[in-house]
């Protein structure tokens, strides 16, 4: 097992001792947990932020597509309405002998 030595002031040492005792850990275990956990949290928060950005971009893209589809549906409704109107006009202009056609 490797050993790492760090220089701290007496106040910092006292604070580290106090925090380790409050967490019921040895000084080494407390420092290792803090370092490892903090790095994991930082990596996780970076990934979460990146995922949020990706999701926001995807949401905007899908909203634009949805707006385009709504416009296309509206245009199709207008086309169908116009065709139905023309068909009704054509049918109403038929003479009585063209009724069966």
PDB file of C-alpha atoms in Angstrom:
ATOM      1  CA  UNK A   1       0.000   0.000   0.000  1.00  0.00           C
ATOM      2  CA  UNK A   2       1.355   3.410  -0.961  1.00  0.00           C
ATOM      3  CA  UNK A   3       1.616   6.302   1.435  1.00  0.00           C
ATOM      4  CA  UNK A   4       1.010   9.985   0.702  1.00  0.00           C
ATOM      5  CA  UNK A   5       2.248  12.783   2.959  1.00  0.00           C
ATOM      6  CA  UNK A   6       0.687  16.230   2.863  1.00  0.00           C
ATOM      7  CA  UNK A   7       1.601  19.381   4.715  1.00  0.00           C
ATOM      8  CA  UNK A   8      -1.143  21.156   6.594  1.00  0.00           C
ATOM      9  CA  UNK A   9      -1.274  23.801   9.273  1.00  0.00           C
ATOM     10  CA  UNK A  10      -2.097  22.868  12.856  1.00  0.00           C
ATOM     11  CA  UNK A  11      -5.568  24.376  12.439  1.00  0.00           C
ATOM     12  CA  UNK A  12      -6.203  22.344   9.293  1.00  0.00           C
ATOM     13  CA  UNK A  13      -5.011  19.175  11.043  1.00  0.00           C
ATOM     14  CA  UNK A  14      -7.320  19.854  13.977  1.00  0.00           C
ATOM     15  CA  UNK A  15     -10.239  20.459  11.614  1.00  0.00           C
ATOM     16  CA  UNK A  16      -9.544  17.244   9.680  1.00  0.00           C
ATOM     17  CA  UNK A  17      -9.304  15.292  12.966  1.00  0.00           C
ATOM     18  CA  UNK A  18     -12.587  16.799  14.170  1.00  0.00           C
ATOM     19  CA  UNK A  19     -14.428  16.052  10.925  1.00  0.00           C
ATOM     20  CA  UNK A  20     -13.077  12.497  10.799  1.00  0.00           C
ATOM     21  CA  UNK A  21     -14.208  11.835  14.386  1.00  0.00           C
ATOM     22  CA  UNK A  22     -17.661  13.288  13.646  1.00  0.00           C
ATOM     23  CA  UNK A  23     -17.982  10.828  10.758  1.00  0.00           C
ATOM     24  CA  UNK A  24     -16.554   8.000  12.897  1.00  0.00           C
ATOM     25  CA  UNK A  25     -13.696   7.366  10.476  1.00  0.00           C
ATOM     26  CA  UNK A  26      -9.960   7.424  10.578  1.00  0.00           C
ATOM     27  CA  UNK A  27      -8.228  10.458   9.124  1.00  0.00           C
ATOM     28  CA  UNK A  28      -7.035   8.444   6.121  1.00  0.00           C
ATOM     29  CA  UNK A  29     -10.481   6.940   5.475  1.00  0.00           C
ATOM     30  CA  UNK A  30     -12.134  10.346   5.809  1.00  0.00           C
ATOM     31  CA  UNK A  31      -9.734  12.021   3.371  1.00  0.00           C
ATOM     32  CA  UNK A  32      -9.966   9.163   0.854  1.00  0.00           C
ATOM     33  CA  UNK A  33     -13.772   9.173   1.026  1.00  0.00           C
ATOM     34  CA  UNK A  34     -13.920  12.932   0.571  1.00  0.00           C
ATOM     35  CA  UNK A  35     -11.548  12.938  -2.382  1.00  0.00           C
ATOM     36  CA  UNK A  36     -13.121   9.968  -4.149  1.00  0.00           C
ATOM     37  CA  UNK A  37     -16.706  11.011  -3.488  1.00  0.00           C
ATOM     38  CA  UNK A  38     -16.086  14.609  -4.565  1.00  0.00           C
ATOM     39  CA  UNK A  39     -14.488  13.502  -7.828  1.00  0.00           C
ATOM     40  CA  UNK A  40     -17.382  11.129  -8.524  1.00  0.00           C
ATOM     41  CA  UNK A  41     -19.919  13.887  -7.784  1.00  0.00           C
ATOM     42  CA  UNK A  42     -18.092  16.298 -10.063  1.00  0.00           C
ATOM     43  CA  UNK A  43     -17.985  13.751 -12.891  1.00  0.00           C
ATOM     44  CA  UNK A  44     -21.645  12.908 -12.379  1.00  0.00           C
ATOM     45  CA  UNK A  45     -22.687  16.545 -12.321  1.00  0.00           C
ATOM     46  CA  UNK A  46     -20.752  17.170 -15.553  1.00  0.00           C
ATOM     47  CA  UNK A  47     -22.485  14.224 -17.199  1.00  0.00           C
ATOM     48  CA  UNK A  48     -25.866  15.418 -15.962  1.00  0.00           C
ATOM     49  CA  UNK A  49     -25.225  18.905 -17.352  1.00  0.00           C
ATOM     50  CA  UNK A  50     -24.149  17.479 -20.716  1.00  0.00           C
ATOM     51  CA  UNK A  51     -27.206  15.236 -20.810  1.00  0.00           C
ATOM     52  CA  UNK A  52     -29.477  18.186 -20.015  1.00  0.00           C
ATOM     53  CA  UNK A  53     -27.942  20.183 -22.866  1.00  0.00           C
ATOM     54  CA  UNK A  54     -28.418  17.251 -25.241  1.00  0.00           C
ATOM     55  CA  UNK A  55     -32.008  16.811 -24.073  1.00  0.00           C
ATOM     56  CA  UNK A  56     -32.775  20.505 -24.503  1.00  0.00           C
ATOM     57  CA  UNK A  57     -31.423  20.420 -28.045  1.00  0.00           C
ATOM     58  CA  UNK A  58     -33.472  17.343 -28.842  1.00  0.00           C
ATOM     59  CA  UNK A  59     -36.600  18.893 -27.337  1.00  0.00           C
ATOM     60  CA  UNK A  60     -36.185  22.030 -29.457  1.00  0.00           C
ATOM     61  CA  UNK A  61     -35.696  19.936 -32.581  1.00  0.00           C
ATOM     62  CA  UNK A  62     -38.789  17.858 -31.854  1.00  0.00           C
ATOM     63  CA  UNK A  63     -40.864  20.968 -31.135  1.00  0.00           C
ATOM     64  CA  UNK A  64     -39.858  22.457 -34.495  1.00  0.00           C
ATOM     65  CA  UNK A  65     -40.774  19.215 -36.235  1.00  0.00           C
ATOM     66  CA  UNK A  66     -44.107  19.170 -34.435  1.00  0.00           C
ATOM     67  CA  UNK A  67     -44.853  22.719 -35.561  1.00  0.00           C
ATOM     68  CA  UNK A  68     -44.026  21.751 -39.153  1.00  0.00           C
ATOM     69  CA  UNK A  69     -46.304  18.722 -38.935  1.00  0.00           C
ATOM     70  CA  UNK A  70     -49.115  20.887 -37.564  1.00  0.00           C
ATOM     71  CA  UNK A  71     -48.702  23.271 -40.498  1.00  0.00           C
ATOM     72  CA  UNK A  72     -48.716  20.358 -42.948  1.00  0.00           C
ATOM     73  CA  UNK A  73     -51.869  18.937 -41.372  1.00  0.00           C
ATOM     74  CA  UNK A  74     -53.553  22.327 -41.567  1.00  0.00           C
ATOM     75  CA  UNK A  75     -52.616  22.631 -45.244  1.00  0.00           C
ATOM     76  CA  UNK A  76     -53.953  19.142 -45.940  1.00  0.00           C
ATOM     77  CA  UNK A  77     -57.226  20.061 -44.244  1.00  0.00           C
ATOM     78  CA  UNK A  78     -57.509  23.110 -46.508  1.00  0.00           C
ATOM     79  CA  UNK A  79     -56.777  21.007 -49.598  1.00  0.00           C
ATOM     80  CA  UNK A  80     -59.395  18.430 -48.619  1.00  0.00           C
ATOM     81  CA  UNK A  81     -61.937  21.154 -47.874  1.00  0.00           C
ATOM     82  CA  UNK A  82     -61.310  22.803 -51.256  1.00  0.00           C
ATOM     83  CA  UNK A  83     -61.644  19.482 -53.093  1.00  0.00           C
ATOM     84  CA  UNK A  84     -64.876  18.681 -51.249  1.00  0.00           C
ATOM     85  CA  UNK A  85     -66.237  22.131 -52.029  1.00  0.00           C
ATOM     86  CA  UNK A  86     -65.406  21.792 -55.726  1.00  0.00           C
ATOM     87  CA  UNK A  87     -66.924  18.321 -55.806  1.00  0.00           C
ATOM     88  CA  UNK A  88     -70.139  19.598 -54.247  1.00  0.00           C
ATOM     89  CA  UNK A  89     -70.258  22.486 -56.702  1.00  0.00           C
ATOM     90  CA  UNK A  90     -69.739  20.088 -59.596  1.00  0.00           C
ATOM     91  CA  UNK A  91     -72.435  17.731 -58.316  1.00  0.00           C
ATOM     92  CA  UNK A  92     -74.895  20.584 -57.852  1.00  0.00           C
ATOM     93  CA  UNK A  93     -74.371  21.778 -61.440  1.00  0.00           C
ATOM     94  CA  UNK A  94     -75.245  18.416 -62.973  1.00  0.00           C
ATOM     95  CA  UNK A  95     -78.439  18.212 -64.928  1.00  0.00           C
ATOM     96  CA  UNK A  96     -81.171  15.801 -63.867  1.00  0.00           C
ATOM     97  CA  UNK A  97     -80.235  13.283 -66.591  1.00  0.00           C
ATOM     98  CA  UNK A  98     -76.632  13.137 -65.266  1.00  0.00           C
ATOM     99  CA  UNK A  99     -77.787  12.188 -61.781  1.00  0.00           C
ATOM    100  CA  UNK A 100     -76.513   8.592 -62.038  1.00  0.00           C
ATOM    101  CA  UNK A 101     -73.068   9.470 -63.308  1.00  0.00           C
TER     102      UNK A 101
END
